[in-house]
Short mmCIF file of C-alpha atoms in Angstrom, two decimals:
data_model
loop_
_atom_site.label_atom_id
_atom_site.label_comp_id
_atom_site.label_asym_id
_atom_site.label_seq_id
_atom_site.Cartn_x
_atom_site.Cartn_y
_atom_site.Cartn_z
CA MET A 1 -0.13 0.05 -0.07
CA LYS A 2 1.12 3.59 -0.90
CA ASN A 3 2.03 5.39 2.44
CA THR A 4 -0.26 8.32 2.34
CA LEU A 5 1.67 9.96 5.35
CA ALA A 6 4.41 10.62 2.88
CA GLU A 7 2.17 12.75 0.63
CA CYS A 8 1.63 16.29 0.53
CA GLY A 9 -1.38 17.64 2.66
CA ASP A 10 -4.12 19.81 1.40
CA CYS A 11 -2.99 23.42 1.77
CA ASP A 12 -6.58 24.42 2.85
CA SER A 13 -6.22 22.22 6.01
CA CYS A 14 -2.63 23.25 6.86
CA CYS A 15 -1.98 25.34 9.86
CA PHE A 16 -0.29 27.97 7.61
CA GLY A 17 -3.02 27.65 4.95
CA LYS A 18 -4.84 30.99 5.37
CA ILE A 19 -1.65 32.93 5.68
CA CYS A 20 -0.17 31.54 2.55
CA LYS A 21 -3.39 32.00 0.53
CA ASP A 22 -3.75 35.68 1.39
CA TYR A 23 -0.28 36.94 1.82
CA LEU A 24 1.83 34.42 -0.43
CA PHE A 25 -0.67 33.41 -3.32
CA ASP A 26 -3.58 35.97 -3.61
CA LYS A 27 -1.66 39.22 -2.79
CA PRO A 28 2.04 38.62 -2.13
CA VAL A 29 3.46 40.56 0.74
CA PRO A 30 7.00 40.96 0.29
CA GLN A 31 7.92 40.75 4.05
CA LEU A 32 6.24 37.48 4.22
CA VAL A 33 7.70 36.13 0.98
CA GLN A 34 11.19 36.86 2.45
CA SER A 35 10.23 35.52 5.92
CA LEU A 36 8.95 32.16 4.74
CA GLU A 37 10.86 29.20 3.60
CA ARG A 38 8.73 26.55 1.77
CA LYS A 39 9.25 22.92 1.22
CA LYS A 40 12.38 22.23 3.07
CA CYS A 41 13.06 18.63 2.49
CA HIS A 42 14.24 15.97 5.10
CA LYS A 43 14.88 12.17 4.55
CA LYS A 44 13.36 9.58 6.94
CA GLY A 45 15.45 9.49 10.13
CA ASP A 46 16.81 12.89 9.69
CA ASN A 47 16.95 15.28 12.87
CA ILE A 48 14.55 18.13 12.52
CA PHE A 49 15.58 19.83 15.77
CA SER A 50 17.13 18.84 18.99
CA ARG A 51 16.49 19.56 22.55
CA ASN A 52 17.79 23.15 23.60
CA ASP A 53 18.01 24.37 20.10
CA GLU A 54 16.80 27.79 19.70
CA VAL A 55 13.48 28.17 18.19
CA THR A 56 13.93 30.58 15.04
CA HIS A 57 10.82 29.64 12.97
CA LEU A 58 7.19 28.44 13.34
CA LEU A 59 7.31 24.98 11.55
CA ALA A 60 4.48 23.68 9.60
CA LEU A 61 4.69 20.10 8.41
CA ARG A 62 3.71 20.01 4.73
CA ARG A 63 4.32 16.38 4.05
CA GLY A 64 5.29 13.22 6.09
CA ALA A 65 5.21 12.39 9.71
CA ILE A 66 7.58 13.69 12.75
CA LYS A 67 8.18 12.04 16.07
CA LEU A 68 9.41 13.78 19.32
CA TYR A 69 11.64 12.04 21.80
CA ASP A 70 12.67 12.84 25.22
CA ALA A 71 16.20 12.62 26.69
CA ALA A 72 15.77 8.91 27.36
CA GLY A 73 14.79 8.16 23.85
CA ASN A 74 11.12 7.52 24.57
CA ILE A 75 8.39 8.96 22.10
CA GLN A 76 6.38 11.86 23.40
CA ASN A 77 4.38 13.08 20.50
CA LEU A 78 3.63 12.50 16.89
CA PHE A 79 2.79 15.06 14.03
CA ILE A 80 1.46 14.50 10.54
CA SER A 81 0.89 16.80 7.60
CA GLY A 82 -0.83 20.10 8.15
CA GLN A 83 0.33 20.36 11.94
CA LEU A 84 2.39 23.02 13.69
CA ILE A 85 5.05 21.07 15.27
CA ASN A 86 6.63 23.51 17.63
CA GLY A 87 4.08 25.55 19.18
CA ASP A 88 4.80 24.43 22.53
CA ALA A 89 8.35 25.60 22.49
CA LEU A 90 7.75 29.43 21.79
CA HIS A 91 7.18 30.38 25.51
CA ASN A 92 10.90 30.02 26.31
CA GLY A 93 12.55 29.98 22.83
CA ARG A 94 14.05 26.53 23.28
CA TYR A 95 12.92 23.07 22.17
CA HIS A 96 12.04 20.44 24.76
CA TYR A 97 12.37 17.28 22.55
CA ASP A 98 14.33 15.81 19.67
CA ALA A 99 12.25 15.74 16.41
CA ILE A 100 13.02 13.04 13.98
CA ALA A 101 11.47 12.50 10.67
CA ALA A 102 9.32 9.29 10.63
CA THR A 103 9.14 9.54 6.94
CA ASP A 104 10.48 11.70 4.06
CA THR A 105 9.13 15.16 5.01
CA GLU A 106 8.69 18.61 3.74
CA ILE A 107 8.44 21.61 6.19
CA CYS A 108 7.38 25.20 5.79
CA MET A 109 9.31 27.66 8.09
CA LEU A 110 8.26 31.09 9.11
CA GLU A 111 10.66 33.30 10.84
CA THR A 112 9.40 34.13 14.47
CA ARG A 113 11.50 37.40 14.74
CA ARG A 114 9.38 38.88 11.78
CA LEU A 115 6.09 37.92 13.42
CA TYR A 116 5.49 41.29 15.06
CA ASP A 117 6.40 43.31 11.97
CA LEU A 118 4.07 41.18 9.86
CA SER A 119 1.28 41.92 12.23
CA LEU A 120 1.75 45.61 11.63
CA ILE A 121 1.55 45.35 7.92
CA THR A 122 -1.09 42.96 7.37
CA THR A 123 -4.66 43.47 9.00
CA ASP A 124 -5.52 39.78 9.76
CA PHE A 125 -1.94 38.20 10.26
CA LEU A 126 -2.05 38.43 14.10
CA ASN A 127 -5.60 36.75 14.03
CA TYR A 128 -4.08 33.99 11.83
CA THR A 129 -1.25 33.50 14.13
CA LEU A 130 -3.34 33.25 17.18
CA ALA A 131 -5.63 30.81 15.39
CA LEU A 132 -2.64 28.35 14.34
CA LEU A 133 -1.33 28.54 17.89
CA SER A 134 -4.79 27.76 19.25
CA ARG A 135 -5.02 24.99 16.72
CA ALA A 136 -1.74 23.66 18.06
CA VAL A 137 -2.98 23.69 21.72
CA TYR A 138 -6.27 21.83 20.62
CA GLU A 139 -4.12 19.19 18.86
CA ASN A 140 -2.30 18.62 22.02
CA GLN A 141 -5.41 18.28 24.06
CA ARG A 142 -6.76 15.66 21.63
CA LEU A 143 -3.74 13.67 22.26
CA ILE A 144 -3.86 14.10 26.04
CA SER A 145 -7.51 12.84 25.97
CA VAL A 146 -6.20 9.73 24.35
CA LEU A 147 -3.34 9.10 26.65
CA THR A 148 -5.51 9.70 29.85
CA ARG A 149 -8.10 6.95 28.81
CA GLY A 150 -8.35 4.60 31.86
CA GLU A 151 -8.55 1.41 30.01
CA ALA A 152 -5.64 0.07 27.71
CA ALA A 153 -8.20 -0.85 24.90
CA GLY A 154 -9.83 2.47 25.09
CA ARG A 155 -6.36 4.15 24.54
CA ILE A 156 -5.51 1.98 21.58
CA CYS A 157 -8.98 2.42 19.95
CA ALA A 158 -8.74 6.28 20.59
CA PHE A 159 -5.15 6.60 19.13
CA ILE A 160 -6.28 4.69 15.86
CA SER A 161 -9.42 6.99 15.66
CA LEU A 162 -7.24 10.06 16.16
CA LEU A 163 -4.78 9.21 13.40
CA SER A 164 -7.98 8.44 11.20
CA GLN A 165 -9.34 11.73 11.97
CA LYS A 166 -6.15 13.71 11.24
CA LEU A 167 -5.87 11.84 7.90
CA GLU A 168 -9.46 12.66 7.03
CA GLU A 169 -8.81 16.29 8.02
CA ASN A 170 -6.09 16.36 5.39
CA THR A 171 -8.26 14.54 2.73
CA PHE A 172 -6.17 11.47 3.00
CA PRO A 173 -7.56 7.97 2.96
CA HIS A 174 -8.36 7.30 6.56
CA GLN A 175 -9.70 3.90 6.91
CA HIS A 176 -6.68 2.12 5.62
CA PHE A 177 -3.37 3.59 6.56
CA SER A 178 0.10 2.79 7.79
CA LEU A 179 1.16 3.60 11.35
CA PRO A 180 3.71 6.21 11.39
CA VAL A 181 5.33 4.75 14.53
CA THR A 182 6.58 1.18 15.27
CA LEU A 183 4.32 -0.96 17.46
CA LYS A 184 6.94 -0.73 20.32
CA GLU A 185 6.72 3.15 20.06
CA MET A 186 2.99 3.03 19.91
CA ALA A 187 2.95 0.95 23.20
CA THR A 188 5.49 3.35 24.91
CA LEU A 189 3.41 6.39 23.83
CA LEU A 190 0.14 4.78 25.12
CA ALA A 191 1.96 3.62 28.45
CA ILE A 192 0.81 -0.07 27.51
CA SER A 193 3.05 -3.19 27.55
CA PRO A 194 3.75 -4.61 24.17
CA SER A 195 2.09 -7.92 25.11
CA THR A 196 -0.94 -6.11 26.36
CA GLN A 197 -1.07 -4.04 23.10
CA ASN A 198 -0.77 -7.12 20.86
CA ARG A 199 -3.55 -9.02 22.84
CA ILE A 200 -5.92 -6.12 22.45
CA ILE A 201 -5.35 -5.46 18.76
CA ASN A 202 -5.70 -9.37 18.10
CA GLU A 203 -8.97 -8.92 20.03
CA LEU A 204 -10.14 -6.15 17.83
CA CYS A 205 -9.43 -8.04 14.80
CA LEU A 206 -11.28 -11.12 15.95
CA GLN A 207 -14.23 -8.75 16.78
CA GLY A 208 -14.22 -7.44 13.25
CA ILE A 209 -13.46 -3.85 14.29
CA ILE A 210 -10.08 -3.52 12.65
CA ALA A 211 -7.67 -5.58 10.65
CA THR A 212 -3.95 -5.32 10.49
CA GLU A 213 -1.13 -6.03 7.89
CA LYS A 214 2.19 -5.54 9.59
CA LYS A 215 2.05 -1.67 10.31
CA GLU A 216 -1.23 -1.09 8.33
CA ILE A 217 -4.33 -0.43 9.99
CA ILE A 218 -7.71 -1.24 8.31
CA ILE A 219 -10.72 0.16 9.99
CA ILE A 220 -13.64 -2.25 9.34
CA ASN A 221 -16.31 -1.21 11.74
CA LYS A 222 -16.11 2.56 12.64
CA GLU A 223 -19.09 2.67 14.70
CA LEU A 224 -17.85 -0.21 17.09
CA LEU A 225 -14.48 1.54 17.13
CA TRP A 226 -16.01 4.70 18.42
CA GLN A 227 -17.97 2.79 21.15
CA ARG A 228 -14.80 1.25 22.45
CA CYS A 229 -13.34 4.63 22.58
CA ASN A 230 -16.08 5.84 24.80
CA PHE A 231 -15.74 9.45 23.38
CA ASN A 232 -18.67 10.89 25.17
CA HIS A 233 -16.45 11.44 28.27
CA PHE A 234 -14.29 13.67 26.14
CA PRO A 235 -15.87 17.13 25.14
CA LEU A 236 -13.06 17.73 22.67
CA TRP A 237 -14.17 14.81 20.62
CA GLN A 238 -17.87 15.46 20.73
CA TYR A 239 -18.02 17.83 17.89
CA TYR A 240 -15.99 15.45 15.69
CA ALA A 241 -18.38 12.54 16.62
CA GLY A 242 -21.45 14.26 15.76
CA HIS A 243 -20.14 15.49 12.24
CA HIS A 244 -17.99 12.68 11.06
CA ARG A 245 -19.79 9.56 11.43
#
């Protein structure tokens, strides 16, 4: 199967989408053109940034997937196309984690030192910037809602659903996709032992909820998957649940 995560996301669903449309494509603003570096390529396994590096740009993931690791080498977060990957590092200007490309990637980079100047030149730029930072917070909250599920099976179902939702939001195939993490990393991220994770995935397959082919996930029964997630306990998911079934 072709890895959809290695493809470019839809510009309309990208966190930089409105900024690029208004100030790069429709009516180019020279200061933005000079401040924005587009389509910077990295190969799978490349280091994107390291802990304690200075934050000099806002980074939007245009294509691929990126994983964040702590000092002990444990996975802490995962980003796919369209997301801002460093919003949490802006408050002190230093990165907290190491970022590694999980696939071949392309990143668009907007200089942080020019944000204030751009907000004075363009009427809606500040609102766009606040919106993309708010979206980054929302994305982190969605992941937290997955990681704080009490039952291991609920965390696994919620994680699969979250990946599916993110792919759908970027107009990618979202019912058959490749995991951007290893099964061991998935277990670490979800705080589940590999043996427990394997048992639960096998149970989900036997129940006809999902199917697996190595790292590929096939969602067979989305309704049952939602039920196993028990999303009604998480307000952040309720809007999505009501509009994307």
